[in-house]
């Protein structure tokens, strides 16, 4: 579609107002026009090397990956509150990164929030006001990133596998998959009947029709 104006787009959330982007380089929160990527909002945040963003309950939520926190923000980027990410202390041996918890993609649904966490390699359903975990499903790969709800399923991009998997919300069973040989899969969201993904190194924002 186009290149993100942010230096390292890492998390995406499509809304009626535009495409929210959290940047892992400058830690800014952007709202971009769906048509051409023009900047509607560009505000700094207190998050650090962030990889996920969600919108719900009148706030913007950011996965501050390398401070192991989930932030609740106002749309001006100011911090309302933050919590330690779900998955703290859980380690899946497939993960080869740092052992501290690293939240990634997030998705808001009906007052709850799904959060991808490494090294647990789980997608957690949490109460966003407490971060209390209700349940979780496993990820098929060791580098899960962005997620996007699709009915009773959830799409989860895996950077290392170069695939976006469609997973059952019940048990994480793989229902479908879309190979993405290039560019690298980072943030994932759904807009207007298609998956929208971003690539951190190339800044590309791409549209993938839903199967």
mmCIF file of C-alpha atoms in Angstrom:
data_model
loop_
_atom_site.group_PDB
_atom_site.id
_atom_site.type_symbol
_atom_site.label_atom_id
_atom_site.label_comp_id
_atom_site.label_asym_id
_atom_site.label_seq_id
_atom_site.Cartn_x
_atom_site.Cartn_y
_atom_site.Cartn_z
ATOM 1 C CA UNK A 1 0.000 0.000 0.000
ATOM 2 C CA UNK A 2 2.531 2.583 1.192
ATOM 3 C CA UNK A 3 5.482 3.247 3.506
ATOM 4 C CA UNK A 4 4.834 4.204 7.100
ATOM 5 C CA UNK A 5 6.077 7.697 7.982
ATOM 6 C CA UNK A 6 7.307 6.266 11.302
ATOM 7 C CA UNK A 7 10.884 4.917 11.384
ATOM 8 C CA UNK A 8 10.103 1.429 12.781
ATOM 9 C CA UNK A 9 6.376 0.553 12.607
ATOM 10 C CA UNK A 10 5.829 -2.446 14.858
ATOM 11 C CA UNK A 11 2.219 -2.648 16.061
ATOM 12 C CA UNK A 12 -1.019 -1.876 14.189
ATOM 13 C CA UNK A 13 -4.677 -1.347 15.039
ATOM 14 C CA UNK A 14 -7.233 -0.370 12.412
ATOM 15 C CA UNK A 15 -10.174 1.779 13.523
ATOM 16 C CA UNK A 16 -12.794 3.876 11.768
ATOM 17 C CA UNK A 17 -10.620 6.945 12.436
ATOM 18 C CA UNK A 18 -7.509 5.518 10.805
ATOM 19 C CA UNK A 19 -4.621 3.128 11.339
ATOM 20 C CA UNK A 20 -2.949 3.330 14.745
ATOM 21 C CA UNK A 21 0.782 2.541 14.692
ATOM 22 C CA UNK A 22 3.186 2.150 17.599
ATOM 23 C CA UNK A 23 6.810 2.649 16.625
ATOM 24 C CA UNK A 24 9.628 0.593 18.150
ATOM 25 C CA UNK A 25 12.267 3.144 17.232
ATOM 26 C CA UNK A 26 11.064 6.511 18.521
ATOM 27 C CA UNK A 27 8.272 5.130 20.784
ATOM 28 C CA UNK A 28 5.766 7.486 19.158
ATOM 29 C CA UNK A 29 2.095 6.672 18.669
ATOM 30 C CA UNK A 30 0.710 7.536 15.230
ATOM 31 C CA UNK A 31 -2.724 7.654 13.665
ATOM 32 C CA UNK A 32 -2.457 7.385 9.881
ATOM 33 C CA UNK A 33 -4.971 7.902 7.104
ATOM 34 C CA UNK A 34 -6.073 4.555 5.681
ATOM 35 C CA UNK A 35 -5.843 5.776 2.087
ATOM 36 C CA UNK A 36 -2.336 7.165 1.859
ATOM 37 C CA UNK A 37 -0.673 6.886 5.263
ATOM 38 C CA UNK A 38 -0.688 10.625 5.904
ATOM 39 C CA UNK A 39 -0.178 11.526 9.557
ATOM 40 C CA UNK A 40 -3.275 12.485 11.539
ATOM 41 C CA UNK A 41 -1.702 12.101 15.009
ATOM 42 C CA UNK A 42 1.943 11.846 16.104
ATOM 43 C CA UNK A 43 2.566 11.862 19.862
ATOM 44 C CA UNK A 44 5.416 10.624 22.088
ATOM 45 C CA UNK A 45 4.807 7.944 24.714
ATOM 46 C CA UNK A 46 6.648 6.643 27.779
ATOM 47 C CA UNK A 47 6.709 3.119 26.288
ATOM 48 C CA UNK A 48 9.945 1.412 25.229
ATOM 49 C CA UNK A 49 10.648 -0.544 22.036
ATOM 50 C CA UNK A 50 6.957 -1.322 21.734
ATOM 51 C CA UNK A 51 5.432 -4.001 19.505
ATOM 52 C CA UNK A 52 1.653 -3.894 19.919
ATOM 53 C CA UNK A 53 -1.263 -1.487 20.061
ATOM 54 C CA UNK A 54 -5.000 -1.850 20.689
ATOM 55 C CA UNK A 55 -7.881 0.573 21.037
ATOM 56 C CA UNK A 56 -10.781 0.086 23.429
ATOM 57 C CA UNK A 57 -12.650 1.481 26.398
ATOM 58 C CA UNK A 58 -11.853 5.033 25.311
ATOM 59 C CA UNK A 59 -8.096 4.499 25.486
ATOM 60 C CA UNK A 60 -5.120 3.313 23.482
ATOM 61 C CA UNK A 61 -3.215 0.306 24.866
ATOM 62 C CA UNK A 62 0.440 -0.304 24.045
ATOM 63 C CA UNK A 63 2.651 -3.354 24.552
ATOM 64 C CA UNK A 64 5.890 -1.842 25.834
ATOM 65 C CA UNK A 65 7.897 -4.883 24.854
ATOM 66 C CA UNK A 66 11.302 -4.247 26.338
ATOM 67 C CA UNK A 67 10.073 -2.802 29.624
ATOM 68 C CA UNK A 68 7.731 -5.823 30.045
ATOM 69 C CA UNK A 69 4.686 -3.604 30.494
ATOM 70 C CA UNK A 70 1.246 -3.007 29.044
ATOM 71 C CA UNK A 71 0.357 0.697 29.029
ATOM 72 C CA UNK A 72 -3.054 2.346 29.092
ATOM 73 C CA UNK A 73 -2.746 5.700 27.313
ATOM 74 C CA UNK A 74 -4.886 8.639 26.415
ATOM 75 C CA UNK A 75 -4.939 9.504 22.708
ATOM 76 C CA UNK A 76 -2.438 12.303 23.362
ATOM 77 C CA UNK A 77 0.107 9.625 24.349
ATOM 78 C CA UNK A 78 0.033 10.406 28.064
ATOM 79 C CA UNK A 79 0.148 7.478 30.478
ATOM 80 C CA UNK A 80 -2.963 6.639 32.480
ATOM 81 C CA UNK A 81 -1.588 3.465 34.057
ATOM 82 C CA UNK A 82 0.644 0.492 33.336
ATOM 83 C CA UNK A 83 0.919 -3.137 34.422
ATOM 84 C CA UNK A 84 3.454 -5.933 34.138
ATOM 85 C CA UNK A 85 2.620 -7.970 31.051
ATOM 86 C CA UNK A 86 0.756 -11.256 31.361
ATOM 87 C CA UNK A 87 3.038 -14.255 31.007
ATOM 88 C CA UNK A 88 5.609 -12.959 33.459
ATOM 89 C CA UNK A 89 7.787 -15.861 34.645
ATOM 90 C CA UNK A 90 6.528 -18.322 31.991
ATOM 91 C CA UNK A 91 9.174 -19.714 29.630
ATOM 92 C CA UNK A 92 8.625 -21.880 26.549
ATOM 93 C CA UNK A 93 11.868 -23.575 25.557
ATOM 94 C CA UNK A 94 11.242 -22.777 21.880
ATOM 95 C CA UNK A 95 11.828 -19.084 22.564
ATOM 96 C CA UNK A 96 15.477 -18.141 22.065
ATOM 97 C CA UNK A 97 15.224 -14.495 23.135
ATOM 98 C CA UNK A 98 15.622 -12.805 26.517
ATOM 99 C CA UNK A 99 13.919 -14.549 29.431
ATOM 100 C CA UNK A 100 12.035 -11.452 30.611
ATOM 101 C CA UNK A 101 8.401 -11.192 29.514
ATOM 102 C CA UNK A 102 7.945 -9.380 26.185
ATOM 103 C CA UNK A 103 4.379 -8.421 25.209
ATOM 104 C CA UNK A 104 3.697 -8.059 21.495
ATOM 105 C CA UNK A 105 0.424 -7.902 19.545
ATOM 106 C CA UNK A 106 -2.827 -6.965 21.287
ATOM 107 C CA UNK A 107 -6.515 -6.945 20.388
ATOM 108 C CA UNK A 108 -9.507 -5.531 22.292
ATOM 109 C CA UNK A 109 -12.829 -7.402 22.302
ATOM 110 C CA UNK A 110 -15.950 -6.873 24.408
ATOM 111 C CA UNK A 111 -14.143 -5.221 27.294
ATOM 112 C CA UNK A 112 -11.369 -7.844 27.350
ATOM 113 C CA UNK A 113 -7.984 -7.886 25.641
ATOM 114 C CA UNK A 114 -5.866 -10.528 23.955
ATOM 115 C CA UNK A 115 -2.110 -10.093 24.485
ATOM 116 C CA UNK A 116 0.717 -12.049 22.831
ATOM 117 C CA UNK A 117 3.566 -12.734 25.234
ATOM 118 C CA UNK A 118 7.055 -14.111 24.750
ATOM 119 C CA UNK A 119 8.859 -16.176 26.028
ATOM 120 C CA UNK A 120 5.615 -17.842 27.183
ATOM 121 C CA UNK A 121 4.561 -18.165 23.508
ATOM 122 C CA UNK A 122 0.946 -17.745 24.541
ATOM 123 C CA UNK A 123 -1.877 -15.420 23.555
ATOM 124 C CA UNK A 124 -3.532 -14.394 26.814
ATOM 125 C CA UNK A 125 -7.104 -13.180 27.309
ATOM 126 C CA UNK A 126 -6.993 -10.671 30.145
ATOM 127 C CA UNK A 127 -9.085 -8.181 32.062
ATOM 128 C CA UNK A 128 -7.420 -4.962 30.825
ATOM 129 C CA UNK A 129 -8.018 -3.118 34.085
ATOM 130 C CA UNK A 130 -6.183 -5.697 36.192
ATOM 131 C CA UNK A 131 -4.178 -7.786 33.668
ATOM 132 C CA UNK A 132 -5.640 -10.836 35.378
ATOM 133 C CA UNK A 133 -5.446 -13.771 32.966
ATOM 134 C CA UNK A 134 -8.700 -15.550 32.115
ATOM 135 C CA UNK A 135 -7.205 -18.121 29.746
ATOM 136 C CA UNK A 136 -4.679 -18.510 26.953
ATOM 137 C CA UNK A 137 -3.946 -20.356 23.721
ATOM 138 C CA UNK A 138 -0.495 -21.421 22.465
ATOM 139 C CA UNK A 139 1.202 -19.953 19.413
ATOM 140 C CA UNK A 140 2.342 -22.331 16.657
ATOM 141 C CA UNK A 141 5.713 -20.655 16.264
ATOM 142 C CA UNK A 142 8.432 -19.137 18.411
ATOM 143 C CA UNK A 143 8.221 -15.572 17.085
ATOM 144 C CA UNK A 144 4.563 -14.505 17.389
ATOM 145 C CA UNK A 145 3.901 -10.839 16.782
ATOM 146 C CA UNK A 146 0.731 -9.066 15.649
ATOM 147 C CA UNK A 147 -2.792 -10.453 16.085
ATOM 148 C CA UNK A 148 -6.196 -9.688 14.588
ATOM 149 C CA UNK A 149 -9.573 -11.120 15.601
ATOM 150 C CA UNK A 150 -11.710 -12.683 12.877
ATOM 151 C CA UNK A 151 -14.983 -14.019 14.274
ATOM 152 C CA UNK A 152 -14.243 -17.063 16.423
ATOM 153 C CA UNK A 153 -10.629 -17.130 15.286
ATOM 154 C CA UNK A 154 -7.538 -14.973 15.606
ATOM 155 C CA UNK A 155 -4.824 -14.323 13.026
ATOM 156 C CA UNK A 156 -1.287 -14.349 14.447
ATOM 157 C CA UNK A 157 1.766 -13.310 12.465
ATOM 158 C CA UNK A 158 5.022 -15.177 13.091
ATOM 159 C CA UNK A 159 8.121 -13.267 12.038
ATOM 160 C CA UNK A 160 10.522 -16.233 11.974
ATOM 161 C CA UNK A 161 8.158 -18.636 10.199
ATOM 162 C CA UNK A 162 7.123 -15.915 7.711
ATOM 163 C CA UNK A 163 3.493 -16.974 8.084
ATOM 164 C CA UNK A 164 0.258 -15.494 9.383
ATOM 165 C CA UNK A 165 -1.709 -18.310 11.058
ATOM 166 C CA UNK A 166 -5.450 -18.382 11.664
ATOM 167 C CA UNK A 167 -5.969 -19.944 15.097
ATOM 168 C CA UNK A 168 -9.002 -21.260 16.935
ATOM 169 C CA UNK A 169 -9.826 -19.124 19.953
ATOM 170 C CA UNK A 170 -10.746 -22.285 21.823
ATOM 171 C CA UNK A 171 -7.440 -24.150 21.756
ATOM 172 C CA UNK A 172 -5.046 -22.494 19.312
ATOM 173 C CA UNK A 173 -5.572 -25.114 16.582
ATOM 174 C CA UNK A 174 -4.250 -23.870 13.226
ATOM 175 C CA UNK A 175 -7.257 -23.374 10.929
ATOM 176 C CA UNK A 176 -5.513 -21.706 8.005
ATOM 177 C CA UNK A 177 -2.262 -19.972 7.143
ATOM 178 C CA UNK A 178 -0.940 -17.379 4.721
ATOM 179 C CA UNK A 179 2.773 -17.565 3.785
ATOM 180 C CA UNK A 180 4.468 -14.142 3.792
ATOM 181 C CA UNK A 181 7.943 -14.686 2.277
ATOM 182 C CA UNK A 182 8.499 -10.913 2.236
ATOM 183 C CA UNK A 183 8.439 -8.442 3.818
ATOM 184 C CA UNK A 184 8.971 -9.432 7.464
ATOM 185 C CA UNK A 185 5.737 -9.820 9.462
ATOM 186 C CA UNK A 186 5.357 -7.543 12.470
ATOM 187 C CA UNK A 187 2.060 -5.809 13.304
ATOM 188 C CA UNK A 188 -1.215 -7.304 12.012
ATOM 189 C CA UNK A 189 -4.763 -5.937 11.975
ATOM 190 C CA UNK A 190 -7.940 -6.230 9.867
ATOM 191 C CA UNK A 191 -9.554 -3.456 7.835
ATOM 192 C CA UNK A 192 -12.112 -3.469 5.043
ATOM 193 C CA UNK A 193 -12.016 -7.214 4.417
ATOM 194 C CA UNK A 194 -8.249 -7.593 4.439
ATOM 195 C CA UNK A 195 -5.335 -8.206 6.750
ATOM 196 C CA UNK A 196 -3.081 -5.182 7.097
ATOM 197 C CA UNK A 197 0.501 -5.891 8.186
ATOM 198 C CA UNK A 198 3.610 -3.812 8.753
ATOM 199 C CA UNK A 199 7.300 -4.573 8.410
ATOM 200 C CA UNK A 200 9.620 -2.877 10.873
ATOM 201 C CA UNK A 201 12.871 -2.828 8.802
ATOM 202 C CA UNK A 202 11.306 -1.772 5.483
ATOM 203 C CA UNK A 203 8.473 0.430 6.898
ATOM 204 C CA UNK A 204 6.094 -1.213 4.415
ATOM 205 C CA UNK A 205 2.368 -1.352 5.155
ATOM 206 C CA UNK A 206 0.808 -4.167 3.129
ATOM 207 C CA UNK A 207 -2.734 -5.318 2.391
ATOM 208 C CA UNK A 208 -3.517 -9.048 2.173
ATOM 209 C CA UNK A 209 -7.045 -10.069 1.104
ATOM 210 C CA UNK A 210 -8.657 -12.468 3.583
ATOM 211 C CA UNK A 211 -9.074 -15.994 2.174
#
